[in-house]
Amino acid sequence: MEIALIGNPNTGKTSLFNNLTGSYAYVGNWSGVTVEKKVGVFKNNIGQLIDLPGVYTLNPLSKDEGVVTSYFLNEAVDRLLNILDASQLERNLHLTLQLLEFEKPALIGLNMIDVANKRGIQIDASKLSKILGVPVVPVVARNGKGCDKLVDVIATKSIQPANKNLVCYGQAVESAIAAITGEMTAKTNHSTRFLAIQYIEGNEYVRNYVNHIADQQKLTSILEELESQLLNQYDTKSLANFIYTKRKEVIEKIVAEVARKGDATIPLSEKIDSIVTNRYLGLPIFLLLMYFMFMLTFDWLGTPLSDALDGLLTGPVTSGIESALGAIHASAFIHALILEGLVAGVGGVLVFVPQIFILFFFISLLEDSGYMARVALVMDRIMESVGLNGKAFIPMIIGFGCNVPGIMAARTIETPRERLLTVLLTPLMSCSARLPVYALFVGAFFAGHKAFIVLSLYVLGIVMVLILAKIFSSTVLKSETSLFVIELPPYRLPQFQSLWRSTWDKGKGFVRKAGTFIFAGSVIIWLLSYAGPGGLEVDMDDSFLAAIGNVIAPIFAPIGFGTWQAAASLITGFLAKEAIISTMNIIYFVPNDASLQALLADFYTPLSAYSFMVFILLYIPCLATVATIYKETNSKKWTAFSMIYAFVIAYVLALIIYQGGRLIGLV
Amino acid sequence: MFESLKMGDKGKIIDISRVGKLVQRRLLDLGITEGSEVCVKCVMPFGGPVMIESCGQCVGIRRKEAVQIEVVRL
Ligand SMILES: Nc1nc2c(ncn2[C@@H]2O[C@H](COP(=O)(O)OP(=O)(O)OP(=O)(O)O)[C@@H](O)[C@H]2O)c(=O)[nH]1
Ligand SMILES: [Mg+2]
């Protein structure tokens, strides 16, 4: 049995999905968190549950909404589980009415009962169920209240909707519906009434579908006739508006019957809002928060933790492994492979786990509290001036964690041009995999101003986004249309448990990658550094790795780091940015106590170190990101463009910094 | 005109047809259309967006769109 979760954005569909399937999918307090269909299996194995992006109606505007409509049209769904936000019943019911027209077995989960109660709204679920003709189960998806009941109802009851045609659209529309359904009889498995109504409403996906199965010309003439008739007869702007009004009338009646409104307490939300979206304080507060986040990650908390972990790895762990290897009489080759390859390569990345988790914790906090949409609002003025809109800032903040989900999040941006621009520019956001590089280099060269230097890199990324957005939107991606309407959800106090889960879920990927990708990569890199044209166990400068690095190293000489070591790590960095660090750890392998940081001083100056960090920040997105860009843009041209422009910008900027710095006497 | 409203003022929308088509459609999705009561919650500086509230829900839209919405003060 396949059950699809459908509902308005930010009503708690994914929270419920996680609860019912025991999985962890992406939850956040803004509209458009889920952008892809996701399949899970019910805990008690009664079937598959499918999580979908949130939609207001089945007539899509943006790409994530289109996912739902094409799911409806192209895939066989057994049951619909419609999630309603009890505190926003009227708006939510517009979708419910459309779903019921689809005439598939359906049931309703009435979510956010707690929020509704707090606002003084009481909803009579059994009355609602009687009116709509489908079961209605009150739930609180956040803490799982009512979920057992919901599963029981899903599993047992036959839930074919009892009441047909809840909305009567008036004589003119109804006869057009009859004419259109007549054209489609026996040509489709879907409800023809549903298709006809959506067709009249102007749903592009449905129009395409219907035009394939029925006579396009006849349908168009029916539609035109209806349109002229309605516009003459009634005071209405468009067919879609007329249908909306008809639904609204029905909804108002339903709500009047099932909902009671009592006294509400003034929501905390409004008080917070008067501060964080304050005219003048909004932007400074955001910057202050970012600064606080960096201090905590790189200075106050993260660095001491990472140092402690480093001490543990290079001290007890290494000597433990050493004595274990000694005990089993491992060969010198194995010995070197494990200690100089794996421990250096994988361990070098794992050391940064504390810092990465702190960063992810902050991002999760931003996501779950409801602040994210406010940031979009605060940033819109700046973004508008460079041809983007405030919503584009959400993918970019997510990109601070990892660029891949950031790029996916751009799906909620309605206009194709702004969406493409966001996809192209999100890779300039400094993701967590680049963080180890900064942490290593600031530790070695800028010990006094760690957080400040790192912050400067993040800000540089944002500034480059703004500049490039301006350039691209006035040259290659010219267009006037821009759309900015954003729903600002009420603040929700994040629960520690869900915060931890979402932090862990993001950080897990980093740890897993260290155990798999970086593990394998470290072995290969070590082998390349161990073997050379001259045989095995060569001096590293004569190894294959050095030979490869030397080919492209001269390119980097003008920007301050023309060594084969830097070149080799930049190549591996294309595969995954963390690989830069593991490669460096292997190349500059230092036995036990001497640290890599001390050794780096022989190869870099502070100026070339900064130039190196800037280059890492901007140069070619990693392989996974490139693949995602290709998937999202569906264009080889734009994918290539995203790689090339990034490389050029990185090089030019590093050149300006390095050569300019030398001119004014920096070293 | 929306311009006549200041922070904290309440009004009722009487005409929304001059707003861009896409924005109109999105506002309709959110239940904001002719006849809706709205309240201006906050106005961002430098011609930035405004935050309006309707039926207990807050929505941010751009200033240039907001001024196209015809409202009467309540
Ligand atoms: N108070 C309360 N909060 C809830 C409840 N259910 C979900 N939430 C919160 O609502 C927010 C949105 O939850 P999601 O599960 O991401 O919503 P969604 O419907 O999947 O959203 P989209 O994917 O954007 O369409 C999160 O911050 C949840 O913690 C509930 O029953 N009560
Ligand atoms: Mg979701």
JSON list of N, CA, C and O in Angstrom, two decimals, chain A residues 16 30 152 187 354 406 419 483 487 498 508 572 588 594 599 615 627 643:
[
{"chain": "A", "resi": 16, "resn": "LEU", "atom": "N", "xyz": [5.71, 14.33, 10.78]},
{"chain": "A", "resi": 16, "resn": "LEU", "atom": "CA", "xyz": [4.85, 13.15, 10.89]},
{"chain": "A", "resi": 16, "resn": "LEU", "atom": "C", "xyz": [5.48, 11.96, 10.18]},
{"chain": "A", "resi": 16, "resn": "LEU", "atom": "O", "xyz": [5.47, 10.84, 10.69]},
{"chain": "A", "resi": 30, "resn": "TRP", "atom": "N", "xyz": [10.25, 26.63, 8.08]},
{"chain": "A", "resi": 30, "resn": "TRP", "atom": "CA", "xyz": [9.91, 27.61, 7.05]},
{"chain": "A", "resi": 30, "resn": "TRP", "atom": "C", "xyz": [9.25, 26.84, 5.91]},
{"chain": "A", "resi": 30, "resn": "TRP", "atom": "O", "xyz": [9.25, 25.61, 5.92]},
{"chain": "A", "resi": 152, "resn": "ASP", "atom": "N", "xyz": [-3.69, 3.35, 13.08]},
{"chain": "A", "resi": 152, "resn": "ASP", "atom": "CA", "xyz": [-4.82, 2.42, 13.12]},
{"chain": "A", "resi": 152, "resn": "ASP", "atom": "C", "xyz": [-5.83, 2.73, 12.03]},
{"chain": "A", "resi": 152, "resn": "ASP", "atom": "O", "xyz": [-6.28, 1.84, 11.31]},
{"chain": "A", "resi": 187, "resn": "LYS", "atom": "N", "xyz": [-10.61, 7.37, -21.09]},
{"chain": "A", "resi": 187, "resn": "LYS", "atom": "CA", "xyz": [-9.25, 7.62, -21.59]},
{"chain": "A", "resi": 187, "resn": "LYS", "atom": "C", "xyz": [-8.23, 7.76, -20.47]},
{"chain": "A", "resi": 187, "resn": "LYS", "atom": "O", "xyz": [-7.05, 7.92, -20.72]},
{"chain": "A", "resi": 354, "resn": "PRO", "atom": "N", "xyz": [34.43, 18.24, 16.03]},
{"chain": "A", "resi": 354, "resn": "PRO", "atom": "CA", "xyz": [33.77, 19.14, 16.99]},
{"chain": "A", "resi": 354, "resn": "PRO", "atom": "C", "xyz": [33.37, 20.47, 16.37]},
{"chain": "A", "resi": 354, "resn": "PRO", "atom": "O", "xyz": [32.24, 20.92, 16.54]},
{"chain": "A", "resi": 406, "resn": "GLY", "atom": "N", "xyz": [21.88, 22.90, -0.17]},
{"chain": "A", "resi": 406, "resn": "GLY", "atom": "CA", "xyz": [21.66, 24.32, -0.45]},
{"chain": "A", "resi": 406, "resn": "GLY", "atom": "C", "xyz": [21.13, 24.51, -1.86]},
{"chain": "A", "resi": 406, "resn": "GLY", "atom": "O", "xyz": [20.13, 25.20, -2.08]},
{"chain": "A", "resi": 419, "resn": "ARG", "atom": "N", "xyz": [16.22, 31.31, -9.84]},
{"chain": "A", "resi": 419, "resn": "ARG", "atom": "CA", "xyz": [16.57, 29.99, -9.33]},
{"chain": "A", "resi": 419, "resn": "ARG", "atom": "C", "xyz": [17.92, 29.55, -9.90]},
{"chain": "A", "resi": 419, "resn": "ARG", "atom": "O", "xyz": [18.81, 29.10, -9.17]},
{"chain": "A", "resi": 483, "resn": "LEU", "atom": "N", "xyz": [10.15, 37.82, -8.14]},
{"chain": "A", "resi": 483, "resn": "LEU", "atom": "CA", "xyz": [8.97, 37.59, -7.32]},
{"chain": "A", "resi": 483, "resn": "LEU", "atom": "C", "xyz": [9.41, 37.35, -5.89]},
{"chain": "A", "resi": 483, "resn": "LEU", "atom": "O", "xyz": [10.30, 36.54, -5.63]},
{"chain": "A", "resi": 487, "resn": "GLU", "atom": "N", "xyz": [6.31, 33.50, 3.33]},
{"chain": "A", "resi": 487, "resn": "GLU", "atom": "CA", "xyz": [5.49, 33.24, 4.50]},
{"chain": "A", "resi": 487, "resn": "GLU", "atom": "C", "xyz": [6.41, 33.27, 5.70]},
{"chain": "A", "resi": 487, "resn": "GLU", "atom": "O", "xyz": [7.46, 32.64, 5.71]},
{"chain": "A", "resi": 498, "resn": "SER", "atom": "N", "xyz": [15.09, 17.44, 18.81]},
{"chain": "A", "resi": 498, "resn": "SER", "atom": "CA", "xyz": [15.04, 17.57, 17.36]},
{"chain": "A", "resi": 498, "resn": "SER", "atom": "C", "xyz": [16.25, 18.35, 16.85]},
{"chain": "A", "resi": 498, "resn": "SER", "atom": "O", "xyz": [16.74, 18.10, 15.75]},
{"chain": "A", "resi": 508, "resn": "LYS", "atom": "N", "xyz": [26.65, 13.56, 10.52]},
{"chain": "A", "resi": 508, "resn": "LYS", "atom": "CA", "xyz": [26.84, 12.15, 10.19]},
{"chain": "A", "resi": 508, "resn": "LYS", "atom": "C", "xyz": [27.49, 11.99, 8.82]},
{"chain": "A", "resi": 508, "resn": "LYS", "atom": "O", "xyz": [28.39, 11.19, 8.64]},
{"chain": "A", "resi": 572, "resn": "THR", "atom": "N", "xyz": [42.90, 16.75, -5.45]},
{"chain": "A", "resi": 572, "resn": "THR", "atom": "CA", "xyz": [42.04, 15.88, -4.66]},
{"chain": "A", "resi": 572, "resn": "THR", "atom": "C", "xyz": [40.86, 16.65, -4.08]},
{"chain": "A", "resi": 572, "resn": "THR", "atom": "O", "xyz": [39.79, 16.10, -3.88]},
{"chain": "A", "resi": 588, "resn": "TYR", "atom": "N", "xyz": [52.69, 16.13, 4.13]},
{"chain": "A", "resi": 588, "resn": "TYR", "atom": "CA", "xyz": [53.58, 16.71, 5.14]},
{"chain": "A", "resi": 588, "resn": "TYR", "atom": "C", "xyz": [53.57, 15.85, 6.38]},
{"chain": "A", "resi": 588, "resn": "TYR", "atom": "O", "xyz": [53.40, 16.35, 7.49]},
{"chain": "A", "resi": 594, "resn": "ALA", "atom": "N", "xyz": [55.84, 16.69, 16.63]},
{"chain": "A", "resi": 594, "resn": "ALA", "atom": "CA", "xyz": [55.91, 17.89, 15.82]},
{"chain": "A", "resi": 594, "resn": "ALA", "atom": "C", "xyz": [54.58, 18.02, 15.08]},
{"chain": "A", "resi": 594, "resn": "ALA", "atom": "O", "xyz": [53.98, 17.05, 14.68]},
{"chain": "A", "resi": 599, "resn": "LEU", "atom": "N", "xyz": [55.09, 22.81, 10.62]},
{"chain": "A", "resi": 599, "resn": "LEU", "atom": "CA", "xyz": [55.76, 22.49, 9.37]},
{"chain": "A", "resi": 599, "resn": "LEU", "atom": "C", "xyz": [55.30, 23.40, 8.23]},
{"chain": "A", "resi": 599, "resn": "LEU", "atom": "O", "xyz": [56.07, 23.77, 7.34]},
{"chain": "A", "resi": 615, "resn": "PHE", "atom": "N", "xyz": [41.57, 30.96, -2.36]},
{"chain": "A", "resi": 615, "resn": "PHE", "atom": "CA", "xyz": [41.46, 30.10, -3.54]},
{"chain": "A", "resi": 615, "resn": "PHE", "atom": "C", "xyz": [40.59, 28.88, -3.24]},
{"chain": "A", "resi": 615, "resn": "PHE", "atom": "O", "xyz": [39.70, 28.54, -4.01]},
{"chain": "A", "resi": 627, "resn": "ALA", "atom": "N", "xyz": [27.67, 17.58, -9.60]},
{"chain": "A", "resi": 627, "resn": "ALA", "atom": "CA", "xyz": [26.63, 16.63, -10.02]},
{"chain": "A", "resi": 627, "resn": "ALA", "atom": "C", "xyz": [25.25, 17.19, -9.70]},
{"chain": "A", "resi": 627, "resn": "ALA", "atom": "O", "xyz": [24.32, 17.06, -10.50]},
{"chain": "A", "resi": 643, "resn": "MET", "atom": "N", "xyz": [31.64, 25.77, -13.10]},
{"chain": "A", "resi": 643, "resn": "MET", "atom": "CA", "xyz": [33.00, 25.37, -12.73]},
{"chain": "A", "resi": 643, "resn": "MET", "atom": "C", "xyz": [34.02, 26.40, -13.20]},
{"chain": "A", "resi": 643, "resn": "MET", "atom": "O", "xyz": [34.94, 26.77, -12.48]}
]
